[in-house]
mmCIF file of C-alpha atoms in Angstrom:
data_model
loop_
_atom_site.group_PDB
_atom_site.id
_atom_site.type_symbol
_atom_site.label_atom_id
_atom_site.label_comp_id
_atom_site.label_asym_id
_atom_site.label_seq_id
_atom_site.Cartn_x
_atom_site.Cartn_y
_atom_site.Cartn_z
ATOM 1 C CA UNK Z 17 190.524 142.745 -26.393
ATOM 2 C CA UNK Z 18 194.000 143.359 -25.069
ATOM 3 C CA UNK Z 19 196.281 146.359 -24.426
ATOM 4 C CA UNK Z 20 199.680 147.222 -25.885
ATOM 5 C CA UNK Z 21 200.968 146.841 -22.320
ATOM 6 C CA UNK Z 22 199.689 143.247 -22.220
ATOM 7 C CA UNK Z 23 201.287 142.485 -25.612
ATOM 8 C CA UNK Z 24 204.547 143.845 -24.336
ATOM 9 C CA UNK Z 25 204.308 141.804 -21.131
ATOM 10 C CA UNK Z 26 203.839 138.563 -23.068
ATOM 11 C CA UNK Z 27 206.773 139.530 -25.382
ATOM 12 C CA UNK Z 28 204.649 139.837 -28.501
ATOM 13 C CA UNK Z 29 205.966 143.323 -29.092
ATOM 14 C CA UNK Z 30 208.611 145.665 -27.783
ATOM 15 C CA UNK Z 31 207.116 149.116 -27.220
ATOM 16 C CA UNK Z 32 209.418 151.939 -26.316
ATOM 17 C CA UNK Z 33 210.177 155.623 -26.886
ATOM 18 C CA UNK Z 34 213.489 156.989 -28.191
ATOM 19 C CA UNK Z 35 216.925 157.566 -26.732
ATOM 20 C CA UNK Z 36 217.648 160.687 -24.753
ATOM 21 C CA UNK Z 37 221.025 161.608 -26.298
ATOM 22 C CA UNK Z 38 223.546 163.584 -24.274
ATOM 23 C CA UNK Z 39 225.499 166.318 -26.076
ATOM 24 C CA UNK Z 40 228.691 164.579 -25.028
ATOM 25 C CA UNK Z 41 227.659 161.456 -26.977
ATOM 26 C CA UNK Z 42 227.289 163.214 -30.312
ATOM 27 C CA UNK Z 43 229.932 162.675 -32.965
ATOM 28 C CA UNK Z 44 231.088 160.540 -35.891
ATOM 29 C CA UNK Z 45 231.440 157.758 -36.830
ATOM 30 C CA UNK Z 46 228.146 156.897 -35.357
ATOM 31 C CA UNK Z 47 224.384 156.330 -35.789
ATOM 32 C CA UNK Z 48 222.226 159.153 -37.142
ATOM 33 C CA UNK Z 49 219.420 160.436 -34.920
ATOM 34 C CA UNK Z 50 215.965 160.069 -36.461
ATOM 35 C CA UNK Z 51 213.680 162.942 -35.344
ATOM 36 C CA UNK Z 52 209.935 163.494 -35.391
ATOM 37 C CA UNK Z 53 210.086 165.947 -38.338
ATOM 38 C CA UNK Z 54 211.765 163.269 -40.456
ATOM 39 C CA UNK Z 55 208.852 160.813 -40.128
ATOM 40 C CA UNK Z 56 206.096 161.526 -42.631
ATOM 41 C CA UNK Z 57 202.968 159.572 -43.523
ATOM 42 C CA UNK Z 58 204.323 156.220 -44.531
ATOM 43 C CA UNK Z 59 207.884 157.435 -45.214
ATOM 44 C CA UNK Z 60 210.998 158.489 -43.357
ATOM 45 C CA UNK Z 61 213.317 161.187 -44.741
ATOM 46 C CA UNK Z 62 216.360 161.242 -42.482
ATOM 47 C CA UNK Z 63 218.507 164.364 -42.589
ATOM 48 C CA UNK Z 64 221.532 162.408 -41.291
ATOM 49 C CA UNK Z 65 222.441 165.423 -39.133
ATOM 50 C CA UNK Z 66 223.348 164.587 -35.493
ATOM 51 C CA UNK Z 67 225.003 161.230 -34.837
ATOM 52 C CA UNK Z 68 225.531 159.265 -31.590
ATOM 53 C CA UNK Z 69 229.066 157.874 -31.538
ATOM 54 C CA UNK Z 70 229.473 154.139 -32.030
ATOM 55 C CA UNK Z 71 231.058 153.698 -28.600
ATOM 56 C CA UNK Z 72 227.613 154.353 -27.074
ATOM 57 C CA UNK Z 73 225.985 151.400 -28.804
ATOM 58 C CA UNK Z 74 225.473 149.605 -25.494
ATOM 59 C CA UNK Z 75 223.669 152.600 -23.920
ATOM 60 C CA UNK Z 76 221.374 152.946 -26.964
ATOM 61 C CA UNK Z 77 220.275 149.306 -26.604
ATOM 62 C CA UNK Z 78 217.023 148.420 -28.297
ATOM 63 C CA UNK Z 79 216.372 152.073 -29.308
ATOM 64 C CA UNK Z 80 218.476 151.494 -32.384
ATOM 65 C CA UNK Z 81 216.243 150.895 -35.410
ATOM 66 C CA UNK Z 82 215.501 147.517 -36.999
ATOM 67 C CA UNK Z 83 213.874 146.897 -40.336
ATOM 68 C CA UNK Z 84 210.173 146.445 -39.856
ATOM 69 C CA UNK Z 85 209.862 148.657 -36.767
ATOM 70 C CA UNK Z 86 206.553 150.574 -36.778
ATOM 71 C CA UNK Z 87 207.150 154.198 -35.846
ATOM 72 C CA UNK Z 88 204.633 156.655 -34.308
ATOM 73 C CA UNK Z 89 205.165 160.359 -33.643
ATOM 74 C CA UNK Z 90 203.868 161.130 -30.170
ATOM 75 C CA UNK Z 91 204.563 164.784 -29.570
ATOM 76 C CA UNK Z 92 203.615 167.951 -31.481
ATOM 77 C CA UNK Z 93 202.135 166.460 -34.628
ATOM 78 C CA UNK Z 94 200.818 163.216 -33.067
ATOM 79 C CA UNK Z 95 200.046 160.235 -35.277
ATOM 80 C CA UNK Z 96 202.383 160.191 -38.232
ATOM 81 C CA UNK Z 97 203.404 156.615 -38.922
ATOM 82 C CA UNK Z 98 206.026 154.773 -40.908
ATOM 83 C CA UNK Z 99 207.656 151.361 -41.168
ATOM 84 C CA UNK Z 100 211.448 151.289 -41.132
ATOM 85 C CA UNK Z 101 212.565 149.848 -44.530
ATOM 86 C CA UNK Z 102 215.240 147.179 -44.965
ATOM 87 C CA UNK Z 103 218.699 148.635 -45.440
ATOM 88 C CA UNK Z 104 222.186 148.807 -44.056
ATOM 89 C CA UNK Z 105 221.783 152.061 -42.115
ATOM 90 C CA UNK Z 106 220.401 152.084 -38.557
ATOM 91 C CA UNK Z 107 219.001 155.087 -36.723
ATOM 92 C CA UNK Z 108 218.800 156.167 -33.056
ATOM 93 C CA UNK Z 109 215.202 157.093 -32.308
ATOM 94 C CA UNK Z 110 214.637 160.502 -30.724
ATOM 95 C CA UNK Z 111 212.571 160.691 -27.545
ATOM 96 C CA UNK Z 112 209.471 162.073 -29.284
ATOM 97 C CA UNK Z 113 209.232 158.852 -31.400
ATOM 98 C CA UNK Z 114 207.719 155.626 -30.182
ATOM 99 C CA UNK Z 115 208.394 152.367 -31.884
ATOM 100 C CA UNK Z 116 206.596 149.037 -31.997
ATOM 101 C CA UNK Z 117 208.856 145.991 -32.727
ATOM 102 C CA UNK Z 118 206.958 142.750 -33.417
ATOM 103 C CA UNK Z 119 208.537 139.830 -31.691
ATOM 104 C CA UNK Z 120 206.286 136.865 -32.432
ATOM 105 C CA UNK Z 121 203.918 135.473 -35.068
ATOM 106 C CA UNK Z 122 200.650 136.759 -33.527
ATOM 107 C CA UNK Z 123 200.964 140.260 -34.983
ATOM 108 C CA UNK Z 124 201.672 141.460 -38.550
ATOM 109 C CA UNK Z 125 203.668 144.688 -38.434
ATOM 110 C CA UNK Z 126 202.002 146.079 -41.597
ATOM 111 C CA UNK Z 127 198.569 145.514 -40.069
ATOM 112 C CA UNK Z 128 199.747 147.284 -36.910
ATOM 113 C CA UNK Z 129 200.923 150.214 -39.077
ATOM 114 C CA UNK Z 130 197.417 150.518 -40.581
ATOM 115 C CA UNK Z 131 195.659 149.983 -37.230
ATOM 116 C CA UNK Z 132 197.534 152.982 -35.743
ATOM 117 C CA UNK Z 133 195.916 155.097 -38.480
ATOM 118 C CA UNK Z 134 192.416 153.803 -37.772
ATOM 119 C CA UNK Z 135 189.464 155.058 -35.793
ATOM 120 C CA UNK Z 136 189.942 152.689 -32.801
ATOM 121 C CA UNK Z 137 193.412 153.976 -32.090
ATOM 122 C CA UNK Z 138 192.504 157.647 -32.647
ATOM 123 C CA UNK Z 139 189.424 157.429 -30.430
ATOM 124 C CA UNK Z 140 191.676 156.508 -27.583
ATOM 125 C CA UNK Z 141 194.744 158.590 -28.447
ATOM 126 C CA UNK Z 142 193.049 161.960 -29.057
ATOM 127 C CA UNK Z 143 191.718 162.106 -25.510
ATOM 128 C CA UNK Z 144 195.037 161.479 -23.825
ATOM 129 C CA UNK Z 145 196.954 163.747 -26.201
ATOM 130 C CA UNK Z 146 194.824 166.732 -25.133
ATOM 131 C CA UNK Z 147 195.210 166.269 -21.363
ATOM 132 C CA UNK Z 148 197.957 168.865 -21.260
ATOM 133 C CA UNK Z 149 197.972 172.584 -21.990
ATOM 134 C CA UNK Z 150 201.222 172.107 -23.956
ATOM 135 C CA UNK Z 151 201.694 170.619 -27.401
ATOM 136 C CA UNK Z 152 199.647 167.413 -28.069
ATOM 137 C CA UNK Z 153 201.427 164.464 -26.464
ATOM 138 C CA UNK Z 154 200.903 160.735 -26.051
ATOM 139 C CA UNK Z 155 203.078 159.224 -23.405
ATOM 140 C CA UNK Z 156 204.527 155.748 -23.367
ATOM 141 C CA UNK Z 157 202.211 154.952 -20.402
ATOM 142 C CA UNK Z 158 199.220 156.164 -22.452
ATOM 143 C CA UNK Z 159 200.212 153.905 -25.346
ATOM 144 C CA UNK Z 160 200.564 150.859 -23.088
ATOM 145 C CA UNK Z 161 196.971 151.418 -21.886
ATOM 146 C CA UNK Z 162 195.494 151.563 -25.388
ATOM 147 C CA UNK Z 163 193.221 148.676 -26.178
ATOM 148 C CA UNK Z 164 193.509 146.709 -29.407
ATOM 149 C CA UNK Z 165 191.356 143.898 -30.781
ATOM 150 C CA UNK Z 166 193.672 141.494 -32.609
ATOM 151 C CA UNK Z 167 192.106 139.424 -35.406
ATOM 152 C CA UNK Z 168 193.802 136.158 -36.388
ATOM 153 C CA UNK Z 169 197.192 136.828 -37.939
ATOM 154 C CA UNK Z 170 196.040 135.469 -41.266
ATOM 155 C CA UNK Z 171 193.239 138.022 -41.343
ATOM 156 C CA UNK Z 172 195.733 140.758 -40.309
ATOM 157 C CA UNK Z 173 197.955 139.850 -43.236
ATOM 158 C CA UNK Z 174 195.012 139.859 -45.683
ATOM 159 C CA UNK Z 175 193.953 143.312 -44.474
ATOM 160 C CA UNK Z 176 197.520 144.576 -44.753
ATOM 161 C CA UNK Z 177 197.936 143.089 -48.226
ATOM 162 C CA UNK Z 178 194.708 144.753 -49.467
ATOM 163 C CA UNK Z 179 195.651 148.172 -48.140
ATOM 164 C CA UNK Z 180 199.305 147.649 -49.052
ATOM 165 C CA UNK Z 181 198.471 147.064 -52.687
ATOM 166 C CA UNK Z 182 196.822 150.468 -52.821
ATOM 167 C CA UNK Z 183 199.772 152.088 -51.021
ATOM 168 C CA UNK Z 184 202.217 150.408 -53.465
ATOM 169 C CA UNK Z 185 200.259 151.940 -56.405
ATOM 170 C CA UNK Z 186 200.185 155.317 -54.684
ATOM 171 C CA UNK Z 187 204.001 155.144 -54.119
ATOM 172 C CA UNK Z 188 204.485 154.110 -57.787
ATOM 173 C CA UNK Z 189 202.503 157.188 -58.899
ATOM 174 C CA UNK Z 190 204.614 159.379 -56.692
ATOM 175 C CA UNK Z 191 207.776 158.066 -58.270
ATOM 176 C CA UNK Z 192 206.311 158.781 -61.765
ATOM 177 C CA UNK Z 193 205.483 162.326 -60.641
ATOM 178 C CA UNK Z 194 209.045 162.866 -59.389
ATOM 179 C CA UNK Z 195 210.621 161.314 -62.518
ATOM 180 C CA UNK Z 196 208.340 163.301 -64.856
ATOM 181 C CA UNK Z 197 209.144 166.556 -63.069
ATOM 182 C CA UNK Z 198 212.855 165.852 -63.267
ATOM 183 C CA UNK Z 199 212.423 165.037 -67.014
ATOM 184 C CA UNK Z 200 210.635 168.364 -67.578
ATOM 185 C CA UNK Z 201 213.410 170.295 -65.851
ATOM 186 C CA UNK Z 202 216.074 168.504 -67.879
ATOM 187 C CA UNK Z 203 214.134 169.100 -71.119
ATOM 188 C CA UNK Z 204 213.722 172.774 -70.304
ATOM 189 C CA UNK Z 205 217.433 173.131 -69.433
ATOM 190 C CA UNK Z 206 218.409 171.893 -72.882
ATOM 191 C CA UNK Z 207 216.873 174.852 -74.771
ATOM 192 C CA UNK Z 208 218.711 178.066 -75.569
ATOM 193 C CA UNK Z 209 217.283 180.835 -73.370
ATOM 194 C CA UNK Z 210 216.581 184.529 -73.598
ATOM 195 C CA UNK Z 211 216.592 186.617 -70.405
ATOM 196 C CA UNK Z 212 213.634 188.938 -69.857
ATOM 197 C CA UNK Z 213 212.505 191.142 -67.002
ATOM 198 C CA UNK Z 214 209.753 189.265 -65.126
ATOM 199 C CA UNK Z 215 207.383 192.309 -65.075
ATOM 200 C CA UNK Z 216 207.539 192.500 -68.899
ATOM 201 C CA UNK Z 217 205.774 189.078 -69.268
ATOM 202 C CA UNK Z 218 203.846 188.675 -65.991
ATOM 203 C CA UNK Z 219 200.547 190.055 -64.732
ATOM 204 C CA UNK Z 220 200.876 189.588 -60.932
ATOM 205 C CA UNK Z 221 197.495 189.531 -59.172
ATOM 206 C CA UNK Z 222 197.461 189.756 -55.355
ATOM 207 C CA UNK Z 223 194.984 187.478 -53.605
ATOM 208 C CA UNK Z 224 192.409 188.396 -51.036
ATOM 209 C CA UNK Z 225 190.740 186.773 -48.046
ATOM 210 C CA UNK Z 226 186.999 186.674 -47.426
ATOM 211 C CA UNK Z 227 185.776 188.240 -44.203
ATOM 212 C CA UNK Z 228 185.832 185.611 -41.466
ATOM 213 C CA UNK Z 229 182.340 186.544 -40.309
ATOM 214 C CA UNK Z 230 180.983 185.483 -43.683
ATOM 215 C CA UNK Z 231 179.537 181.958 -43.258
ATOM 216 C CA UNK Z 232 180.106 181.381 -46.940
ATOM 217 C CA UNK Z 233 183.861 181.408 -46.303
ATOM 218 C CA UNK Z 234 183.653 178.119 -44.446
ATOM 219 C CA UNK Z 235 181.105 176.225 -46.479
ATOM 220 C CA UNK Z 236 181.020 176.904 -50.208
ATOM 221 C CA UNK Z 237 181.672 175.703 -53.679
ATOM 222 C CA UNK Z 238 184.932 177.387 -54.780
ATOM 223 C CA UNK Z 239 188.176 176.042 -53.149
ATOM 224 C CA UNK Z 240 190.141 178.726 -51.315
ATOM 225 C CA UNK Z 241 193.921 178.183 -51.118
ATOM 226 C CA UNK Z 242 196.015 179.576 -48.252
ATOM 227 C CA UNK Z 243 199.783 180.175 -48.469
ATOM 228 C CA UNK Z 244 200.195 176.914 -46.557
ATOM 229 C CA UNK Z 245 198.219 175.020 -49.260
ATOM 230 C CA UNK Z 246 200.568 176.409 -51.884
ATOM 231 C CA UNK Z 247 203.719 175.617 -49.947
ATOM 232 C CA UNK Z 248 202.605 172.063 -49.179
ATOM 233 C CA UNK Z 249 201.286 171.228 -52.635
ATOM 234 C CA UNK Z 250 202.452 167.800 -53.871
ATOM 235 C CA UNK Z 251 203.924 167.569 -57.302
ATOM 236 C CA UNK Z 252 203.505 171.267 -58.000
ATOM 237 C CA UNK Z 253 199.692 171.269 -58.152
ATOM 238 C CA UNK Z 254 196.989 172.244 -55.589
ATOM 239 C CA UNK Z 255 194.195 169.766 -56.074
ATOM 240 C CA UNK Z 256 191.913 170.543 -53.152
ATOM 241 C CA UNK Z 257 191.859 172.683 -50.006
ATOM 242 C CA UNK Z 258 190.122 172.358 -46.667
ATOM 243 C CA UNK Z 259 188.311 175.696 -47.020
ATOM 244 C CA UNK Z 260 186.097 177.110 -49.712
ATOM 245 C CA UNK Z 261 183.995 180.118 -50.489
ATOM 246 C CA UNK Z 262 180.668 180.560 -52.297
ATOM 247 C CA UNK Z 263 180.249 182.776 -55.353
ATOM 248 C CA UNK Z 264 178.374 185.194 -53.097
ATOM 249 C CA UNK Z 265 181.349 185.295 -50.734
ATOM 250 C CA UNK Z 266 183.725 186.032 -53.596
ATOM 251 C CA UNK Z 267 181.529 188.862 -54.818
ATOM 252 C CA UNK Z 268 181.291 190.511 -51.480
ATOM 253 C CA UNK Z 269 184.984 190.464 -50.642
ATOM 254 C CA UNK Z 270 188.414 191.056 -52.129
ATOM 255 C CA UNK Z 271 188.768 187.365 -53.010
ATOM 256 C CA UNK Z 272 189.742 186.569 -56.586
ATOM 257 C CA UNK Z 273 189.205 183.299 -58.417
ATOM 258 C CA UNK Z 274 191.891 182.211 -60.925
ATOM 259 C CA UNK Z 275 191.454 179.605 -63.666
ATOM 260 C CA UNK Z 276 193.039 176.137 -63.589
ATOM 261 C CA UNK Z 277 196.684 176.105 -64.541
ATOM 262 C CA UNK Z 278 197.415 179.494 -62.914
ATOM 263 C CA UNK Z 279 200.807 179.707 -61.228
ATOM 264 C CA UNK Z 280 200.594 180.972 -57.624
ATOM 265 C CA UNK Z 281 203.605 182.242 -55.610
ATOM 266 C CA UNK Z 282 203.784 182.707 -51.862
ATOM 267 C CA UNK Z 283 204.844 186.264 -51.318
ATOM 268 C CA UNK Z 284 205.094 186.801 -47.592
ATOM 269 C CA UNK Z 285 206.966 185.087 -44.775
ATOM 270 C CA UNK Z 286 207.918 181.859 -46.520
ATOM 271 C CA UNK Z 287 208.589 183.438 -49.906
ATOM 272 C CA UNK Z 288 209.061 181.448 -53.121
ATOM 273 C CA UNK Z 289 206.803 178.405 -52.809
ATOM 274 C CA UNK Z 290 205.209 177.766 -56.218
ATOM 275 C CA UNK Z 291 202.214 175.676 -57.281
ATOM 276 C CA UNK Z 292 199.648 175.529 -60.077
ATOM 277 C CA UNK Z 293 195.946 175.399 -59.519
ATOM 278 C CA UNK Z 294 194.411 172.081 -60.690
ATOM 279 C CA UNK Z 295 190.982 173.735 -60.893
ATOM 280 C CA UNK Z 296 189.546 177.277 -60.550
ATOM 281 C CA UNK Z 297 190.393 178.514 -57.022
ATOM 282 C CA UNK Z 298 190.495 181.545 -54.858
ATOM 283 C CA UNK Z 299 193.616 182.332 -52.903
ATOM 284 C CA UNK Z 300 194.670 184.576 -50.022
ATOM 285 C CA UNK Z 301 196.497 187.896 -49.797
ATOM 286 C CA UNK Z 302 199.862 186.307 -48.942
ATOM 287 C CA UNK Z 303 200.125 185.050 -52.529
ATOM 288 C CA UNK Z 304 200.369 186.346 -56.082
ATOM 289 C CA UNK Z 305 198.797 184.681 -59.111
ATOM 290 C CA UNK Z 306 201.263 184.996 -61.943
ATOM 291 C CA UNK Z 307 199.649 185.076 -65.359
ATOM 292 C CA UNK Z 308 201.092 185.859 -68.722
ATOM 293 C CA UNK Z 309 199.644 186.641 -72.148
ATOM 294 C CA UNK Z 310 202.841 185.596 -73.931
ATOM 295 C CA UNK Z 311 204.172 182.575 -72.015
ATOM 296 C CA UNK Z 312 202.358 179.261 -71.761
ATOM 297 C CA UNK Z 313 201.652 178.306 -68.126
ATOM 298 C CA UNK Z 314 203.773 175.066 -68.003
ATOM 299 C CA UNK Z 315 206.708 177.015 -69.421
ATOM 300 C CA UNK Z 316 206.143 179.899 -67.057
ATOM 301 C CA UNK Z 317 205.961 177.534 -64.057
ATOM 302 C CA UNK Z 318 209.255 175.812 -64.777
ATOM 303 C CA UNK Z 319 211.051 179.084 -65.549
ATOM 304 C CA UNK Z 320 209.776 180.548 -62.284
ATOM 305 C CA UNK Z 321 211.030 177.404 -60.468
ATOM 306 C CA UNK Z 322 214.456 178.153 -61.790
ATOM 307 C CA UNK Z 323 214.191 181.763 -60.589
ATOM 308 C CA UNK Z 324 212.947 181.034 -57.089
ATOM 309 C CA UNK Z 325 216.261 181.787 -55.343
ATOM 310 C CA UNK Z 326 216.389 185.149 -57.147
ATOM 311 C CA UNK Z 327 212.820 185.956 -56.034
ATOM 312 C CA UNK Z 328 213.663 185.076 -52.491
ATOM 313 C CA UNK Z 329 216.799 187.223 -52.504
ATOM 314 C CA UNK Z 330 214.803 190.163 -53.882
ATOM 315 C CA UNK Z 331 212.206 190.012 -51.126
ATOM 316 C CA UNK Z 332 212.347 192.764 -48.466
ATOM 317 C CA UNK Z 333 210.652 193.860 -45.278
ATOM 318 C CA UNK Z 334 211.731 194.649 -41.726
ATOM 319 C CA UNK Z 335 209.587 191.878 -40.181
ATOM 320 C CA UNK Z 336 208.604 189.462 -42.892
ATOM 321 C CA UNK Z 337 210.436 188.716 -46.146
ATOM 322 C CA UNK Z 338 207.960 190.048 -48.656
ATOM 323 C CA UNK Z 339 207.452 190.163 -52.438
ATOM 324 C CA UNK Z 340 205.536 193.107 -53.850
ATOM 325 C CA UNK Z 341 204.808 194.338 -57.383
ATOM 326 C CA UNK Z 342 208.153 196.131 -57.677
ATOM 327 C CA UNK Z 343 210.038 192.900 -56.982
ATOM 328 C CA UNK Z 344 209.163 191.622 -60.477
ATOM 329 C CA UNK Z 345 210.999 194.575 -61.989
ATOM 330 C CA UNK Z 346 214.251 193.221 -60.531
ATOM 331 C CA UNK Z 347 213.839 189.560 -61.519
ATOM 332 C CA UNK Z 348 215.047 188.135 -64.777
ATOM 333 C CA UNK Z 349 213.326 185.041 -66.205
ATOM 334 C CA UNK Z 350 215.082 182.706 -68.590
ATOM 335 C CA UNK Z 351 212.661 181.626 -71.307
ATOM 336 C CA UNK Z 352 213.233 179.208 -74.188
ATOM 337 C CA UNK Z 353 213.979 180.979 -77.460
ATOM 338 C CA UNK Z 354 212.159 178.280 -79.461
ATOM 339 C CA UNK Z 355 208.451 177.639 -79.013
ATOM 340 C CA UNK Z 356 208.984 173.842 -79.419
ATOM 341 C CA UNK Z 357 209.272 173.475 -75.640
ATOM 342 C CA UNK Z 358 205.597 174.352 -75.025
ATOM 343 C CA UNK Z 359 203.951 171.190 -76.319
ATOM 344 C CA UNK Z 360 206.251 168.784 -74.606
ATOM 345 C CA UNK Z 361 206.227 170.605 -71.287
ATOM 346 C CA UNK Z 362 202.441 170.863 -71.444
ATOM 347 C CA UNK Z 363 202.216 167.048 -72.043
ATOM 348 C CA UNK Z 364 204.629 166.357 -69.142
ATOM 349 C CA UNK Z 365 202.646 168.690 -66.919
ATOM 350 C CA UNK Z 366 199.455 166.866 -67.866
ATOM 351 C CA UNK Z 367 201.033 163.535 -66.957
ATOM 352 C CA UNK Z 368 201.975 164.900 -63.510
ATOM 353 C CA UNK Z 369 198.432 166.118 -62.884
ATOM 354 C CA UNK Z 370 196.865 162.821 -64.006
ATOM 355 C CA UNK Z 371 199.116 160.883 -61.600
ATOM 356 C CA UNK Z 372 198.306 163.302 -58.754
ATOM 357 C CA UNK Z 373 194.610 162.971 -59.350
ATOM 358 C CA UNK Z 374 194.885 159.206 -59.340
ATOM 359 C CA UNK Z 375 196.830 159.368 -56.084
ATOM 360 C CA UNK Z 376 194.021 161.408 -54.637
ATOM 361 C CA UNK Z 377 191.382 158.830 -55.720
ATOM 362 C CA UNK Z 378 193.481 155.878 -54.491
ATOM 363 C CA UNK Z 379 194.114 157.603 -51.151
ATOM 364 C CA UNK Z 380 190.383 158.150 -50.662
ATOM 365 C CA UNK Z 381 189.695 154.520 -51.504
ATOM 366 C CA UNK Z 382 192.410 153.245 -49.191
ATOM 367 C CA UNK Z 383 191.136 155.366 -46.288
ATOM 368 C CA UNK Z 384 187.621 154.191 -46.844
ATOM 369 C CA UNK Z 385 188.724 150.525 -46.963
ATOM 370 C CA UNK Z 386 190.933 151.007 -43.901
ATOM 371 C CA UNK Z 387 187.921 152.064 -41.844
ATOM 372 C CA UNK Z 388 185.699 149.273 -43.100
ATOM 373 C CA UNK Z 389 188.321 146.499 -42.839
ATOM 374 C CA UNK Z 390 189.572 147.445 -39.402
ATOM 375 C CA UNK Z 391 186.047 147.804 -38.011
ATOM 376 C CA UNK Z 392 185.048 144.382 -39.355
ATOM 377 C CA UNK Z 393 182.179 145.859 -41.370
ATOM 378 C CA UNK Z 394 183.985 144.548 -44.452
ATOM 379 C CA UNK Z 395 185.542 141.103 -44.184
ATOM 380 C CA UNK Z 396 188.409 139.631 -46.204
ATOM 381 C CA UNK Z 397 187.574 136.539 -48.299
ATOM 382 C CA UNK Z 398 189.013 133.034 -47.899
ATOM 383 C CA UNK Z 399 190.966 133.641 -51.123
ATOM 384 C CA UNK Z 400 192.445 136.829 -49.665
ATOM 385 C CA UNK Z 401 193.468 134.919 -46.532
ATOM 386 C CA UNK Z 402 195.168 132.209 -48.642
ATOM 387 C CA UNK Z 403 196.934 134.807 -50.754
ATOM 388 C CA UNK Z 404 198.186 136.696 -47.731
ATOM 389 C CA UNK Z 405 199.458 133.546 -46.095
ATOM 390 C CA UNK Z 406 201.335 132.584 -49.255
ATOM 391 C CA UNK Z 407 202.715 136.111 -49.623
ATOM 392 C CA UNK Z 408 203.918 136.115 -46.009
ATOM 393 C CA UNK Z 409 205.719 132.836 -46.612
ATOM 394 C CA UNK Z 410 207.496 134.267 -49.642
ATOM 395 C CA UNK Z 411 208.519 137.366 -47.699
ATOM 396 C CA UNK Z 412 209.899 135.129 -44.870
ATOM 397 C CA UNK Z 413 211.761 132.908 -47.351
ATOM 398 C CA UNK Z 414 213.290 135.924 -49.143
ATOM 399 C CA UNK Z 415 214.282 137.473 -45.841
#
């Protein structure tokens, strides 16, 4: 057992936080600043907003990104991780990001990425992140004190290869989802349209929330979607939610359950997020379920996507931007004149849902394997070790 501080002291890793940029250093040409909000689970999505001018390269020092750096968010939302991909662009890390840069052959950076998502790391990090009354925070000193049990590097690589194969498949499915959704939009755009008043084809149904003193609200059988679940839905579908309600809870409250395929719109605060329900679900009073007797649900969803900006502009309210029933009297929907669109859009929608359901299964499998492999309860085979060693050699040869 060793600590990250020990690994840094023996020059196995460089562990540091980001660069504290001065306002006077901002400008272009320069290096874009990578912020915490731009680091997701396994990905980075840089906004390329603020830049530190090139003349300050010396002051930035090692806090300029390198391909293979393992990133960890350490303030606010603690624990999001990513590996910096190969590419020409370099980033200046913001202070709320910490990075691990592997410097020798005793550590595999992909294994380290997975270890930072495992139980051993979180058991130590959660305690220190809650030592302040402010937002959760893990300091650089806290990170240096965290203990890590390093298996032999060949075993590290085999573990990373096993988990990485699942992540590669998950990422492939995500690309299929994005491509299929783009294809559906392009297909929809190619049809002649007729403009109709939204209220003439929609039956908006406002959601409801079970009483919080009902135990059934927290432990039940029917998923219950909040506005946040709708807004954060991946690929346009809500597959599962952290909360549920029993049939008894639904009966005793204003909660409504909508069938699978129903389009749900966030209608208060953050107006205009759209998602479809992958299975029968209840939803809260900040959302409308939008059903139609005359428009097939996959066609309705994509036409509403195209009208989101109009819906947002039609919202009103002195405190929160809000959509109410009258809003739909002022929104025009563009619907295909021909009915030929329905079958193809339904098939494309089905493809998206199938890919999302497989992502969910693969993610559950990966997380279960991560726990077992990192704990040592499940060991990699000799064949896996040989494969990982050969794969690492190929990666090194190809740069």
